[in-house]
Amino acid sequence: MKRSILSKLFILCCFVAVTGCKARKLAAVTARKPDSARVNADASMSKLNAIRAEQLNFNTFSGRAKAEFDINGKSNDVTMNIRINKGKKIWVSITAIAGIEVARALITPDSILVINKLQGLYLRKPFSYIYRYASQQIDYNSVEALFVGNAIPQLLNEDAKLQADSSNVSLSGNLQDLVYKMTVGPDLKVIETDLSDEGQGQSLHVNNSAFIQAANRELPSQINIASAVLTKKINLNMHYIRADFDQPLEYPFNIPSGYEAAR
């Protein structure tokens, strides 16, 4: 991996998504059929509340994912171990060939910390650092939602325009120049999200698929994220191979002595 690995791994940690407890293996599930109240095109509030009710609810999440990320045409294959303490912190460990940990990240509502173990560097920034790569409407809860395939919370608002077809429901609107469209499937799980801010030259496309069951919950095992900010293009394809919820977790993170701050 080249000199720019720190910023690359930071982006990977923020837009995606297990040691300490053993995760359960995943089993495929079939989408449930919606009831009539959820597909009634005139009952927007009922549908909105139904979509909210179908979002994953948890205290902690842990997962292991195989991931491929491409930044401006340069790709790397890694394994991601992800732990989330909902509303508080996201911990990510990234390993490369032979299981060697190359980076670790800790994201909170206020800050972002990344350790680059290959080069002995660390990055310590306020959460607002993410706005180099994403719209300012994206907050910590939005990043957390992306890791588990939930809806970005701001998109589930009463001003959203809801439209239903024979199987899916779409929500669209504008949040302070951020144009969005989110599509949910027959079981009201999010399958696609598009965000764009033409003024800032930013766009984000998220596709969730291959839903699986883990600890009596359903989440996408495949999460594909494509982000563009002006000339910077980042694609992340993440496939969960293990996942679990509400288990006791640890979030070890310390900056080793001798590491230098990234410039």
Short mmCIF file of C-alpha atoms in Angstrom, two decimals:
data_model
loop_
_atom_site.label_atom_id
_atom_site.label_comp_id
_atom_site.label_asym_id
_atom_site.label_seq_id
_atom_site.Cartn_x
_atom_site.Cartn_y
_atom_site.Cartn_z
CA MET A 1 0.00 0.00 0.00
CA LYS A 2 1.30 3.41 -0.90
CA ARG A 3 2.07 6.59 1.02
CA SER A 4 -1.53 7.82 0.92
CA ILE A 5 -2.82 4.79 2.84
CA LEU A 6 -3.85 6.81 5.90
CA SER A 7 -6.39 8.95 4.10
CA LYS A 8 -7.57 5.94 2.07
CA LEU A 9 -8.17 3.83 5.14
CA PHE A 10 -9.90 6.72 6.85
CA ILE A 11 -12.38 6.96 3.99
CA LEU A 12 -12.88 3.21 4.11
CA CYS A 13 -13.59 3.30 7.84
CA CYS A 14 -16.08 6.11 7.54
CA PHE A 15 -18.13 4.74 4.68
CA VAL A 16 -18.57 1.28 5.25
CA ALA A 17 -18.50 -0.57 8.16
CA VAL A 18 -14.65 -9.74 15.56
CA THR A 19 -12.52 -10.18 18.54
CA GLY A 20 -13.90 -10.14 22.07
CA CYS A 21 -16.88 -12.39 21.23
CA LYS A 22 -17.60 -15.09 18.67
CA ALA A 23 -19.97 -13.92 15.94
CA ARG A 24 -22.65 -16.21 14.61
CA LYS A 25 -22.50 -17.47 11.05
CA LEU A 26 -25.03 -15.90 8.72
CA ALA A 27 -28.08 -17.47 7.12
CA ALA A 28 -29.85 -16.10 4.07
CA VAL A 29 -33.42 -14.85 4.45
CA THR A 30 -36.27 -14.20 2.09
CA ALA A 31 -37.92 -10.78 2.01
CA ARG A 32 -41.28 -10.61 3.76
CA LYS A 33 -44.35 -9.43 1.91
CA PRO A 34 -45.63 -6.02 3.05
CA ASP A 35 -49.10 -5.66 4.46
CA SER A 36 -51.65 -3.37 2.81
CA ALA A 37 -51.14 -0.51 5.26
CA ARG A 38 -47.48 -0.29 4.27
CA VAL A 39 -48.10 0.00 0.55
CA ASN A 40 -51.06 2.34 0.64
CA ALA A 41 -49.84 5.20 -1.53
CA ASP A 42 -52.06 7.71 0.30
CA ALA A 43 -50.90 6.80 3.83
CA SER A 44 -47.51 8.52 3.75
CA MET A 45 -47.18 8.87 7.49
CA SER A 46 -48.12 5.26 8.08
CA LYS A 47 -45.54 4.12 5.56
CA LEU A 48 -42.90 6.41 7.02
CA ASN A 49 -43.53 5.05 10.50
CA ALA A 50 -43.49 1.51 9.14
CA ILE A 51 -40.10 2.11 7.52
CA ARG A 52 -38.77 3.54 10.77
CA ALA A 53 -40.00 0.47 12.61
CA GLU A 54 -38.08 -1.83 10.25
CA GLN A 55 -34.70 -0.21 10.90
CA LEU A 56 -32.24 -2.33 12.87
CA ASN A 57 -32.39 -1.59 16.57
CA PHE A 58 -29.44 -2.65 18.71
CA ASN A 59 -27.12 -1.66 21.52
CA THR A 60 -23.94 -3.15 20.10
CA PHE A 61 -22.97 -4.63 16.74
CA SER A 62 -19.93 -6.63 15.73
CA GLY A 63 -19.11 -7.85 12.25
CA ARG A 64 -16.36 -9.18 10.04
CA ALA A 65 -16.39 -8.24 6.37
CA LYS A 66 -14.31 -8.92 3.30
CA ALA A 67 -13.90 -5.63 1.49
CA GLU A 68 -12.57 -4.28 -1.76
CA PHE A 69 -12.07 -0.57 -2.07
CA ASP A 70 -11.03 1.43 -5.08
CA ILE A 71 -9.77 5.00 -4.89
CA ASN A 72 -9.34 6.76 -8.22
CA GLY A 73 -8.77 3.43 -9.95
CA LYS A 74 -6.39 1.88 -7.39
CA SER A 75 -7.90 -1.05 -5.50
CA ASN A 76 -7.02 -3.02 -2.36
CA ASP A 77 -8.56 -6.12 -0.75
CA VAL A 78 -8.80 -6.10 3.05
CA THR A 79 -10.71 -7.60 5.95
CA MET A 80 -12.65 -5.29 8.26
CA ASN A 81 -13.54 -6.06 11.87
CA ILE A 82 -16.23 -3.64 12.98
CA ARG A 83 -17.67 -2.94 16.42
CA ILE A 84 -20.37 -0.38 17.17
CA ASN A 85 -21.64 0.95 20.47
CA LYS A 86 -24.78 2.59 19.16
CA GLY A 87 -24.75 6.36 19.36
CA LYS A 88 -21.31 6.41 20.98
CA LYS A 89 -18.51 4.91 18.92
CA ILE A 90 -17.53 2.92 15.85
CA TRP A 91 -14.34 0.84 16.09
CA VAL A 92 -12.75 -0.61 12.95
CA SER A 93 -9.69 -2.81 12.55
CA ILE A 94 -8.37 -3.37 9.03
CA THR A 95 -6.17 -6.31 8.15
CA ALA A 96 -4.40 -7.09 4.90
CA ILE A 97 -2.58 -10.16 3.62
CA ALA A 98 -1.77 -12.85 6.22
CA GLY A 99 -4.06 -11.20 8.78
CA ILE A 100 -1.64 -8.38 9.56
CA GLU A 101 -3.42 -5.36 11.02
CA VAL A 102 -2.52 -2.29 8.99
CA ALA A 103 -4.89 0.28 10.46
CA ARG A 104 -7.33 0.92 13.27
CA ALA A 105 -9.97 3.63 13.56
CA LEU A 106 -12.24 4.99 16.26
CA ILE A 107 -15.10 7.26 15.23
CA THR A 108 -17.27 9.10 17.76
CA PRO A 109 -19.87 11.85 17.35
CA ASP A 110 -17.09 14.37 18.10
CA SER A 111 -13.88 12.94 16.74
CA ILE A 112 -12.05 10.64 14.35
CA LEU A 113 -8.86 8.74 15.25
CA VAL A 114 -6.92 6.57 12.80
CA ILE A 115 -3.67 4.66 13.33
CA ASN A 116 -1.55 3.72 10.31
CA LYS A 117 0.54 0.81 11.57
CA LEU A 118 2.50 0.41 8.36
CA GLN A 119 4.04 3.87 8.60
CA GLY A 120 3.84 4.64 12.31
CA LEU A 121 1.43 7.54 11.80
CA TYR A 122 -1.80 8.61 13.43
CA LEU A 123 -4.61 10.98 12.52
CA ARG A 124 -6.61 12.85 15.17
CA LYS A 125 -9.36 15.09 13.82
CA PRO A 126 -12.77 16.46 14.82
CA PHE A 127 -15.71 14.67 13.23
CA SER A 128 -16.11 17.61 10.84
CA TYR A 129 -13.06 16.26 8.98
CA ILE A 130 -15.45 13.91 7.20
CA TYR A 131 -16.89 16.88 5.33
CA ARG A 132 -13.88 16.76 3.03
CA TYR A 133 -15.49 13.64 1.60
CA ALA A 134 -19.21 14.00 2.34
CA SER A 135 -22.02 16.52 2.66
CA GLN A 136 -22.42 18.41 5.93
CA GLN A 137 -25.84 16.78 6.30
CA ILE A 138 -23.99 13.53 7.04
CA ASP A 139 -23.44 13.14 10.78
CA TYR A 140 -22.19 10.37 13.06
CA ASN A 141 -25.58 8.59 13.05
CA SER A 142 -25.49 8.56 9.24
CA VAL A 143 -22.11 6.83 9.20
CA GLU A 144 -23.35 4.33 11.79
CA ALA A 145 -26.40 3.59 9.65
CA LEU A 146 -24.27 2.83 6.59
CA PHE A 147 -22.38 0.06 8.39
CA VAL A 148 -25.57 -1.92 9.12
CA GLY A 149 -27.71 -1.00 6.11
CA ASN A 150 -30.09 1.29 7.97
CA ALA A 151 -31.69 4.39 6.50
CA ILE A 152 -29.79 7.62 7.00
CA PRO A 153 -31.97 9.10 9.77
CA GLN A 154 -32.37 12.55 8.19
CA LEU A 155 -34.04 11.04 5.15
CA LEU A 156 -36.93 9.65 7.20
CA ASN A 157 -38.59 13.04 7.57
CA GLU A 158 -42.20 14.16 7.15
CA ASP A 159 -41.31 16.35 4.14
CA ALA A 160 -40.08 13.42 2.08
CA LYS A 161 -42.10 12.58 -1.01
CA LEU A 162 -43.18 8.94 -0.87
CA GLN A 163 -44.04 6.98 -3.99
CA ALA A 164 -44.99 3.30 -4.17
CA ASP A 165 -44.91 0.91 -7.09
CA SER A 166 -45.83 -2.77 -7.19
CA SER A 167 -43.00 -3.78 -4.86
CA ASN A 168 -40.84 -0.88 -3.67
CA VAL A 169 -41.33 2.45 -1.94
CA SER A 170 -39.13 5.46 -2.68
CA LEU A 171 -38.57 8.56 -0.55
CA SER A 172 -37.15 11.68 -2.16
CA GLY A 173 -36.56 15.30 -1.29
CA ASN A 174 -34.08 18.07 -0.63
CA LEU A 175 -32.22 18.81 2.61
CA GLN A 176 -30.41 22.15 2.40
CA ASP A 177 -29.25 21.58 -1.20
CA LEU A 178 -28.68 17.88 -0.59
CA VAL A 179 -30.91 16.06 -3.07
CA TYR A 180 -31.76 12.53 -1.99
CA LYS A 181 -33.67 9.46 -3.04
CA MET A 182 -33.95 6.31 -0.96
CA THR A 183 -35.63 3.09 -2.05
CA VAL A 184 -36.92 0.40 0.30
CA GLY A 185 -37.98 -3.07 -0.74
CA PRO A 186 -41.16 -5.05 -0.04
CA ASP A 187 -39.99 -5.73 3.52
CA LEU A 188 -39.21 -2.00 3.97
CA LYS A 189 -35.46 -2.59 4.26
CA VAL A 190 -33.29 0.01 2.54
CA ILE A 191 -31.95 -1.30 -0.76
CA GLU A 192 -30.65 1.90 -2.39
CA THR A 193 -29.71 5.44 -1.36
CA ASP A 194 -28.60 8.32 -3.57
CA LEU A 195 -27.34 11.67 -2.27
CA SER A 196 -26.03 14.55 -4.36
CA ASP A 197 -24.95 18.13 -3.80
CA GLU A 198 -24.20 19.63 -7.19
CA GLY A 199 -22.96 22.89 -5.70
CA GLN A 200 -20.23 21.05 -3.79
CA GLY A 201 -19.61 18.45 -6.48
CA GLN A 202 -20.45 15.63 -4.06
CA SER A 203 -22.42 12.43 -4.56
CA LEU A 204 -22.96 9.21 -2.65
CA HIS A 205 -24.61 6.00 -3.88
CA VAL A 206 -25.27 3.08 -1.55
CA ASN A 207 -26.66 -0.30 -2.55
CA ASN A 208 -27.68 -2.96 0.00
CA SER A 209 -28.35 -6.54 -1.07
CA ALA A 210 -28.16 -10.23 -0.13
CA PHE A 211 -29.99 -9.78 3.16
CA ILE A 212 -29.10 -12.28 5.86
CA GLN A 213 -30.22 -13.12 9.38
CA ALA A 214 -27.97 -12.65 12.41
CA ALA A 215 -29.11 -12.85 16.03
CA ASN A 216 -32.79 -12.64 15.00
CA ARG A 217 -32.18 -9.52 12.94
CA GLU A 218 -31.89 -8.90 9.20
CA LEU A 219 -29.15 -6.86 7.57
CA PRO A 220 -27.56 -6.71 4.14
CA SER A 221 -24.52 -8.93 3.79
CA GLN A 222 -23.43 -6.93 0.73
CA ILE A 223 -23.02 -3.15 1.00
CA ASN A 224 -21.63 -1.26 -1.99
CA ILE A 225 -20.75 2.41 -1.59
CA ALA A 226 -19.65 4.81 -4.32
CA SER A 227 -18.61 8.30 -3.29
CA ALA A 228 -17.41 11.18 -5.44
CA VAL A 229 -16.11 14.57 -4.33
CA LEU A 230 -15.01 16.63 -7.31
CA THR A 231 -12.19 14.52 -8.85
CA LYS A 232 -11.94 12.05 -5.93
CA LYS A 233 -13.79 8.79 -6.49
CA ILE A 234 -14.06 6.07 -3.86
CA ASN A 235 -15.79 2.70 -4.30
CA LEU A 236 -16.20 0.26 -1.42
CA ASN A 237 -17.68 -3.22 -1.78
CA MET A 238 -18.15 -4.82 1.63
CA HIS A 239 -19.41 -8.38 2.26
CA TYR A 240 -20.24 -9.45 5.82
CA ILE A 241 -19.22 -13.02 6.60
CA ARG A 242 -20.02 -12.85 10.33
CA ALA A 243 -22.23 -10.59 12.41
CA ASP A 244 -23.75 -10.39 15.87
CA PHE A 245 -25.69 -7.99 18.05
CA ASP A 246 -25.88 -6.96 21.70
CA GLN A 247 -22.80 -8.83 22.89
CA PRO A 248 -20.28 -7.33 25.37
CA LEU A 249 -17.54 -5.67 23.34
CA GLU A 250 -14.24 -3.93 23.89
CA TYR A 251 -12.93 -1.07 21.77
CA PRO A 252 -9.15 -1.04 22.35
CA PHE A 253 -7.45 2.01 20.94
CA ASN A 254 -4.21 3.68 21.90
CA ILE A 255 -1.58 5.56 19.94
CA PRO A 256 1.78 3.80 20.39
CA SER A 257 4.69 5.88 21.57
CA GLY A 258 6.88 7.02 18.72
CA TYR A 259 4.02 7.39 16.24
CA GLU A 260 3.93 10.74 14.44
CA ALA A 261 0.93 12.87 13.58
CA ALA A 262 -0.02 12.67 9.91
CA ARG A 263 0.43 15.91 8.01
#
